[in-house]
Coordinates of C-alpha atoms in Angstrom, one line a residue:
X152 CA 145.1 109.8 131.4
X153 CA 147.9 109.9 133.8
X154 CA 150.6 110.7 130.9
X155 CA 148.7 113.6 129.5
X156 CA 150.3 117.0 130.5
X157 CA 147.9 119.2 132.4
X158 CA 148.9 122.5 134.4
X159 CA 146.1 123.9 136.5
X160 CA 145.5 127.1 136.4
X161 CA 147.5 129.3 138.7
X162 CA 146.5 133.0 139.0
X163 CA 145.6 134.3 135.8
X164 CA 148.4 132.7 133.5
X165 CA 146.5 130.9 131.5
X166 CA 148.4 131.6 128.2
X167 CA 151.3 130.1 129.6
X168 CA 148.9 127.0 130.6
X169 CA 147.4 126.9 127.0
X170 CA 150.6 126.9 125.7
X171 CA 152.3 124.1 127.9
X172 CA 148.9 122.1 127.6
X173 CA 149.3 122.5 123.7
X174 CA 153.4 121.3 123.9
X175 CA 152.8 118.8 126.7
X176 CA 155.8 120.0 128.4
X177 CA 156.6 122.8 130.6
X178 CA 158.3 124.8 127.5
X179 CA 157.4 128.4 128.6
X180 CA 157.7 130.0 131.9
X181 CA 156.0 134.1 132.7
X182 CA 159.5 135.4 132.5
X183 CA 159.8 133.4 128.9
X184 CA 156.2 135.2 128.0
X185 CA 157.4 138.4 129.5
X186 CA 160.5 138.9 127.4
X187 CA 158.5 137.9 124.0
X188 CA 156.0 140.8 125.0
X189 CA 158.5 143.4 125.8
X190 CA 160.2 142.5 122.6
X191 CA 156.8 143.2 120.3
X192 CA 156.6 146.4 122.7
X193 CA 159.5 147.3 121.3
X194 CA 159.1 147.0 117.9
X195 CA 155.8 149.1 118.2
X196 CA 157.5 151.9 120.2
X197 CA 159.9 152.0 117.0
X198 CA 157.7 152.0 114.0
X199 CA 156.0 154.7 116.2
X200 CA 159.2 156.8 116.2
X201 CA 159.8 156.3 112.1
X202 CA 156.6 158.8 112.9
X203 CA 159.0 161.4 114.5
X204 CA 159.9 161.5 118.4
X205 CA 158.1 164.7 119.1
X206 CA 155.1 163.8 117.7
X207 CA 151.7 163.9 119.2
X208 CA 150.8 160.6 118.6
X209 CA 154.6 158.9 119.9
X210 CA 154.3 161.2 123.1
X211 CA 150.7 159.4 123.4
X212 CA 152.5 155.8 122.7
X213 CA 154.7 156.3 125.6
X214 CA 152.0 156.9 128.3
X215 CA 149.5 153.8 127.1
X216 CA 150.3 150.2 129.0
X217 CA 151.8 147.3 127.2
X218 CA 149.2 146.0 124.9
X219 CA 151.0 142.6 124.9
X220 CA 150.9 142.1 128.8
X221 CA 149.8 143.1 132.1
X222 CA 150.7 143.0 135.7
X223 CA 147.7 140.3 136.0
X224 CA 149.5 137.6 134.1
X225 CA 147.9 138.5 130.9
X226 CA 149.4 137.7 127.2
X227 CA 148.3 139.0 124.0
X228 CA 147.5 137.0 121.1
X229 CA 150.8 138.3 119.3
X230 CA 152.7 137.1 122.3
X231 CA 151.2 133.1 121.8
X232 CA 151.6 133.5 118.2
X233 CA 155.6 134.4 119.1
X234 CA 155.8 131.7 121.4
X235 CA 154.5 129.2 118.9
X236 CA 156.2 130.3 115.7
X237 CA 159.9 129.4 117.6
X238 CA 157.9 125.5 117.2
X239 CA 157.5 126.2 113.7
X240 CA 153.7 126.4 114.7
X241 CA 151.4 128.7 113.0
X242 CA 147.7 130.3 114.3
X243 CA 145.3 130.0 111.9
X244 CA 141.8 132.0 112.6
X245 CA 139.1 129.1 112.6
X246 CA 136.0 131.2 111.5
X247 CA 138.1 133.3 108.6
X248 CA 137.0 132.7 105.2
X249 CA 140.1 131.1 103.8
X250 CA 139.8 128.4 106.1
X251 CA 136.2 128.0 106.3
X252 CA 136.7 127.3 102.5
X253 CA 138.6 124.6 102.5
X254 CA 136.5 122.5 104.6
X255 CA 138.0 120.8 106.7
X256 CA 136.6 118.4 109.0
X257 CA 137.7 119.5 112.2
X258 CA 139.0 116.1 113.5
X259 CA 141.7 116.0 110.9
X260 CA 143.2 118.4 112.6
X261 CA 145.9 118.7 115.7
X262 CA 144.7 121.2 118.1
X263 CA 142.6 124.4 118.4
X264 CA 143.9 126.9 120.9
X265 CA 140.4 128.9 122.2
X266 CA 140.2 132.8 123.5
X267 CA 137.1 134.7 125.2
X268 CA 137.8 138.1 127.1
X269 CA 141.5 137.0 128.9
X270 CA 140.8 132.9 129.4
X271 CA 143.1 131.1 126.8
X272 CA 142.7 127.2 127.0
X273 CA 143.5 124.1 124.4
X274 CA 142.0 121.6 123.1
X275 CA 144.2 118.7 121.6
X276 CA 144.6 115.4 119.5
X277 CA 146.3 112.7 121.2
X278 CA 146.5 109.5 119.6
X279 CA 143.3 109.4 117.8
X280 CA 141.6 110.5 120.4
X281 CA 140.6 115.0 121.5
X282 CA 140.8 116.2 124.9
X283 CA 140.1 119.6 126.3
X284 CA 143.4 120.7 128.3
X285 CA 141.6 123.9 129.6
X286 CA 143.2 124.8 132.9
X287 CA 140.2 126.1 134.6
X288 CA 139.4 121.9 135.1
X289 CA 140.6 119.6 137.5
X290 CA 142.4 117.1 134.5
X291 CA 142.0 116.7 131.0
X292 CA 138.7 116.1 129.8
X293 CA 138.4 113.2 127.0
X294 CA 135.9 114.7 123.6
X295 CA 134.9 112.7 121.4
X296 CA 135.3 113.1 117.5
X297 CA 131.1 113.5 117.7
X298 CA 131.3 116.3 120.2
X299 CA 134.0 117.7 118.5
X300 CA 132.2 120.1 116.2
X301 CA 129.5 120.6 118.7
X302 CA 131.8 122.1 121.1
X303 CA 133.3 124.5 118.7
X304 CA 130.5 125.4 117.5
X305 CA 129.2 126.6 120.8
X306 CA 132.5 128.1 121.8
X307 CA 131.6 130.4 119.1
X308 CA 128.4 131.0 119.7
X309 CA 129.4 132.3 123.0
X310 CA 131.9 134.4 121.5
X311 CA 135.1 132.5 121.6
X312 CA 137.8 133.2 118.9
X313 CA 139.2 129.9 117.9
X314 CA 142.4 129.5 116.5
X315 CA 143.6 126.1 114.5
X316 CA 147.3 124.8 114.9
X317 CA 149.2 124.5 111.6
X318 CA 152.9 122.3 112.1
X319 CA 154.4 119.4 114.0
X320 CA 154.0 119.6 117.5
X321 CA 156.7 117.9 119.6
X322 CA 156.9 114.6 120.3
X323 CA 155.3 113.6 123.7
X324 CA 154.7 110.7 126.3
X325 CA 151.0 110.7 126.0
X326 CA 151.1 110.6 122.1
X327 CA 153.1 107.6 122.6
X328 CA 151.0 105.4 124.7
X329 CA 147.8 107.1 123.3
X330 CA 148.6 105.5 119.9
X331 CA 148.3 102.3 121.1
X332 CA 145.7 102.3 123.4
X333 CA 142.5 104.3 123.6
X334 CA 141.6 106.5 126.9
X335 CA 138.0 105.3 128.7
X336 CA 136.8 108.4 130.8
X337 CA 135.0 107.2 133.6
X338 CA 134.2 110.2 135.6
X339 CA 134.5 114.0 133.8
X340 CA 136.8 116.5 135.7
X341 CA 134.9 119.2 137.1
X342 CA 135.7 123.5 137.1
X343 CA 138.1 124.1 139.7
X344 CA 136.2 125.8 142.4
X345 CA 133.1 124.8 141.0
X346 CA 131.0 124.7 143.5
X347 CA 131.6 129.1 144.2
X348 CA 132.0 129.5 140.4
X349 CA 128.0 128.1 140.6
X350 CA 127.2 130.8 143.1
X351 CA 128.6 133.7 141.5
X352 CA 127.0 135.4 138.4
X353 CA 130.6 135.6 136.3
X354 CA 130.5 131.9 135.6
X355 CA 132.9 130.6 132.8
X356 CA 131.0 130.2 129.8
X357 CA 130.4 126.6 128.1
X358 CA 133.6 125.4 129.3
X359 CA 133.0 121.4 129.5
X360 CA 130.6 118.9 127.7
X361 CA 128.5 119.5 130.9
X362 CA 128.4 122.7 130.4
X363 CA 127.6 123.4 126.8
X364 CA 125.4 120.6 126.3
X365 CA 123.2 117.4 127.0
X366 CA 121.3 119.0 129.6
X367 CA 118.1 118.3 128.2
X368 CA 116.6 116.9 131.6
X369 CA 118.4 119.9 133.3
X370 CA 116.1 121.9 130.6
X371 CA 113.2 120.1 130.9
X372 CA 113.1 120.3 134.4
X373 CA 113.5 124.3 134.5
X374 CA 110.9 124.9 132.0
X375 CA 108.8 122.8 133.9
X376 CA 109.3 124.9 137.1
X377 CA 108.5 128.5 134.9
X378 CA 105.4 126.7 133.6
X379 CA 104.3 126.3 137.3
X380 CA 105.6 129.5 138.2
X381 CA 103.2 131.2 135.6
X382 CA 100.0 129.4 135.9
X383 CA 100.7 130.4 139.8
X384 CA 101.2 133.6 138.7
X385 CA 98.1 133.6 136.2
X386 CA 96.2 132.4 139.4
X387 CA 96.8 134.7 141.4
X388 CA 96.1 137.7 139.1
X389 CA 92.3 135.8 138.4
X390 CA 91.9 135.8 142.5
X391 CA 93.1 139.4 142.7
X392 CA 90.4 140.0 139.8
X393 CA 87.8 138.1 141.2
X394 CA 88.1 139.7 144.5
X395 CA 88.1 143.5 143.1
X396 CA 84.4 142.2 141.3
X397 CA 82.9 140.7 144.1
X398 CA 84.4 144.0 145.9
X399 CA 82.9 146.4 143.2
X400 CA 79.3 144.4 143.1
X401 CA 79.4 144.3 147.0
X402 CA 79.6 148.1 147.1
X403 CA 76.9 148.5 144.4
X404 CA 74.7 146.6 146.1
X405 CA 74.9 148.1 149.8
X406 CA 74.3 151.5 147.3
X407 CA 71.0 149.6 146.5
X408 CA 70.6 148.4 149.7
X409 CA 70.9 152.0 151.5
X410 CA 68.8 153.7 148.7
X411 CA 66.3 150.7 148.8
X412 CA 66.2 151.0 153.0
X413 CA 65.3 155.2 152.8
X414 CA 62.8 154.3 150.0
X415 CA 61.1 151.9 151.7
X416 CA 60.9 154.1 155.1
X417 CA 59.5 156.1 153.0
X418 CA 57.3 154.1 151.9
X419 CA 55.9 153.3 154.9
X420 CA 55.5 156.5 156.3
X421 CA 53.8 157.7 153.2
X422 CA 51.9 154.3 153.4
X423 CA 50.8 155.5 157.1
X424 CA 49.7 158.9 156.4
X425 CA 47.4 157.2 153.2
X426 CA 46.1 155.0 155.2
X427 CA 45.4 157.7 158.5
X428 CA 44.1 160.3 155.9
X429 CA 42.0 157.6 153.8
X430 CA 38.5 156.8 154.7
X431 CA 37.7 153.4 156.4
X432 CA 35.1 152.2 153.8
X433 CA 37.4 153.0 151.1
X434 CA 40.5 151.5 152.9
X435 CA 41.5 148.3 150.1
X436 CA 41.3 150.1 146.7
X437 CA 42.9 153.5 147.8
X438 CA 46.0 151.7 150.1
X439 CA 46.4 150.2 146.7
X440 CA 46.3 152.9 145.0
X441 CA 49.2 154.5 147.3
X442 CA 51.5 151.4 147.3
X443 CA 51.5 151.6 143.6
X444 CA 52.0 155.1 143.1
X445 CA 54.8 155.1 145.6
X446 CA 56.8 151.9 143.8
X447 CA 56.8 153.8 140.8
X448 CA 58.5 156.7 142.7
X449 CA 60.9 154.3 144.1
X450 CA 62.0 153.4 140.8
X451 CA 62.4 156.1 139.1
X452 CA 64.4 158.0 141.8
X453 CA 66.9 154.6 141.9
X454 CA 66.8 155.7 138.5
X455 CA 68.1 158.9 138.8
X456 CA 70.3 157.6 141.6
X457 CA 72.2 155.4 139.7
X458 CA 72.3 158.0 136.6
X459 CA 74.2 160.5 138.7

C-alpha cells in the first residue's frame, strides 16, 4: 500500500489530486491547471468575437467569470480533459449510450475518474487489483472486483458523473510491485475529518465502501429505533384519547349528577308536602302514589335536559 501514490486533499484542489492519483506522480501543479484554463478561456473569448466585438452578447462574455476555474481551486471538466489528452488519455462518459452499448465489464477497464457538484476523485487498477484514490480519505482504499460495479452504481445513483479512462497510463512503482503481489487491507482509511464531517449536515456522499454499503446492521438497528419511536408515539396519542373520554364521560356525568341532586331535592320536598297534606289513614297508597308520579317527572325533564 505504501507504493501507491496518494495526495490528500489540500484546500479545494481536488482536480489536481484526481489527476495525480490517476498518474501516480505529481505531474500537474495549480499553476499547470491554471494556464490550461486560461488557455480554453481564451479560445471561447475568440470564437465569441468571430460574433463581432461590439456585440451584445461578447460585451456580456467579458463581464462573466472563467467557466474553466475559480479563485477556490476549482477546474472544469474541459480543463482534466486538457490535462489528460497531453497523456494520450481520453474521457469517456460512463452512462452514455455508446458506451453503455458495448458492455463492458467494468473491471476490464483502467480507471474511472468520478465528479459530483466540485469533488473530483479516482478510482484505479493497479496490478489486478482497484483502489479508490479519492483524496477526501486518509490513504488509498483497496475495492474489490465484486464491489466494483456496486460502487459505481451508487455513485450514480447519488448523482455522480463518471468518466472511463481510454489509453496507456504511465508506468508507475505501485503497478510494478502490485503485479506480483496482491494488497491485503487490514483496516479501511477513514474521511479526513471524519468525525466533524459526521456532525455537520453537508456530509460527502457515498464516498467509501462504508459509506455506500453493507450497513445492513447499521439499518436494522435504525429502523428498529423508528419502530419504537412510533408505537411510543401511537401510545401516547391512545392515553391522550383515553384521557379526553374519561374527561368527556366525567363531565356528563357530574351533568347527571347535578340535575339528579335538584330532582331529587325536589323530590323530597314535594314528597314532604304529599305526605303533610295527605291524610294519615290513607298515608301508604297515596305516598306511593306521589313517589311515582314524581319519578316520571324526573325522567322526562333529564329528558329534556339532555335534549337541549
Amino acid at each position: 500500500m505504501d507504493s501507491i501514490f496518494h495526495e490528500k486533499q489540500e484546500g479545494s484542489l481536488c482536480a489536481q489530486h484526481c489527476l495525480n492519483n490517476l498518474l501516480q506522480g505529481e505531474y500537474f501543479t495549480p499553476v499547470d491547471l491554471s494556464s490550461i484554463a486560461h488557455q480554453l478561456d481564451e479560445e471561447e473569448r475568440m470564437r465569441m468575437a468571430e460574433g463581432g466585438m461590439a456585440s451584445e452578447e461578447y460585451r456580456t462574455f467579458l463581464q462573466q467569470p472563467s467557466g474553466n476555474m475559480d479563485d477556490s481551486g476549482f477546474f472544469s471538466i474541459q480543463v482534466i480533459s486538457n490535462a489528460l489528452r497531453v497523456w494520450g488519455l481520453e474521457l469517456i462518459l460512463f452512462n452514455s449510450r455508446e458506451y453503455q452499448s458495448l458492455m463492458i465489464n467494468p473491471i476490464n477497464e483502467k480507471a474511472f475518474i468520478c465528479n459530483y457538484k466540485e469533488h473530483w476523485f479516482t478510482i484505479r487498477k493497479l496490478g489486478q487489483q482497484w483502489f479508490n484514490l479519492n483524496s477526501l480519505l486518509t490513504g488509498p482504499e483497496l475495492i474489490s472486483d465484486t464491489y466494483l460495479a456496486l460502487f459505481l452504481a451508487q455513485l450514480q445513483q447519488e448523482g455522480y458523473s463518471i468518466f472511463v479512462i481510454r489509453g496507456n497510463l504511465p508506468e508507475c512503482e505501485a503497478e510494478q510491485i502490485l503485479r506480483i503481489m496482491r494488497v491485503q487491507q487490514q483496516q479501511r482509511p477513514r474521511l479526513i475529518g471524519e468525525d466533524e464531517a459526521q456532525t455537520s449536515v453537508g456530509r460527502p456522499a457515498a464516498l467509501t465502501q462504508t459509506d455506500t454499503g453493507f450497513g445492513v446492521e447499521d439499518e436494522v438497528v435504525d429502523e428498529d429505533e423508528a419502530l419504537k419511536r412510533a408505537l411510543a408515539l401511537s401510545r401516547q396519542d391512545i392515553d391522550v384519547e383515553d384521557e379526553e373520554a374519561d374527561l368527556r364521560r366525567a363531565i356528563q356525568l357530574s351533568m347527571q349528577g347535578a340535575v339528579m341532586s335538584n330532582k331529587s331535592s325536589d323530590y323530597e320536598v314535594g314528597s314532604a308536602k304529599s305526605r303533610s297534606q295527605a291524610p294519615v289513614s290513607a298515608g301508604g297508597q297515596k305516598e306511593t302514589q306521589n313517589e311515582t308520579l314524581t319519578a316520571e317527572e324526573l325522567r322526562k325533564r333529564r329528558q329534556a335536559y339532555f335534549d337541549r
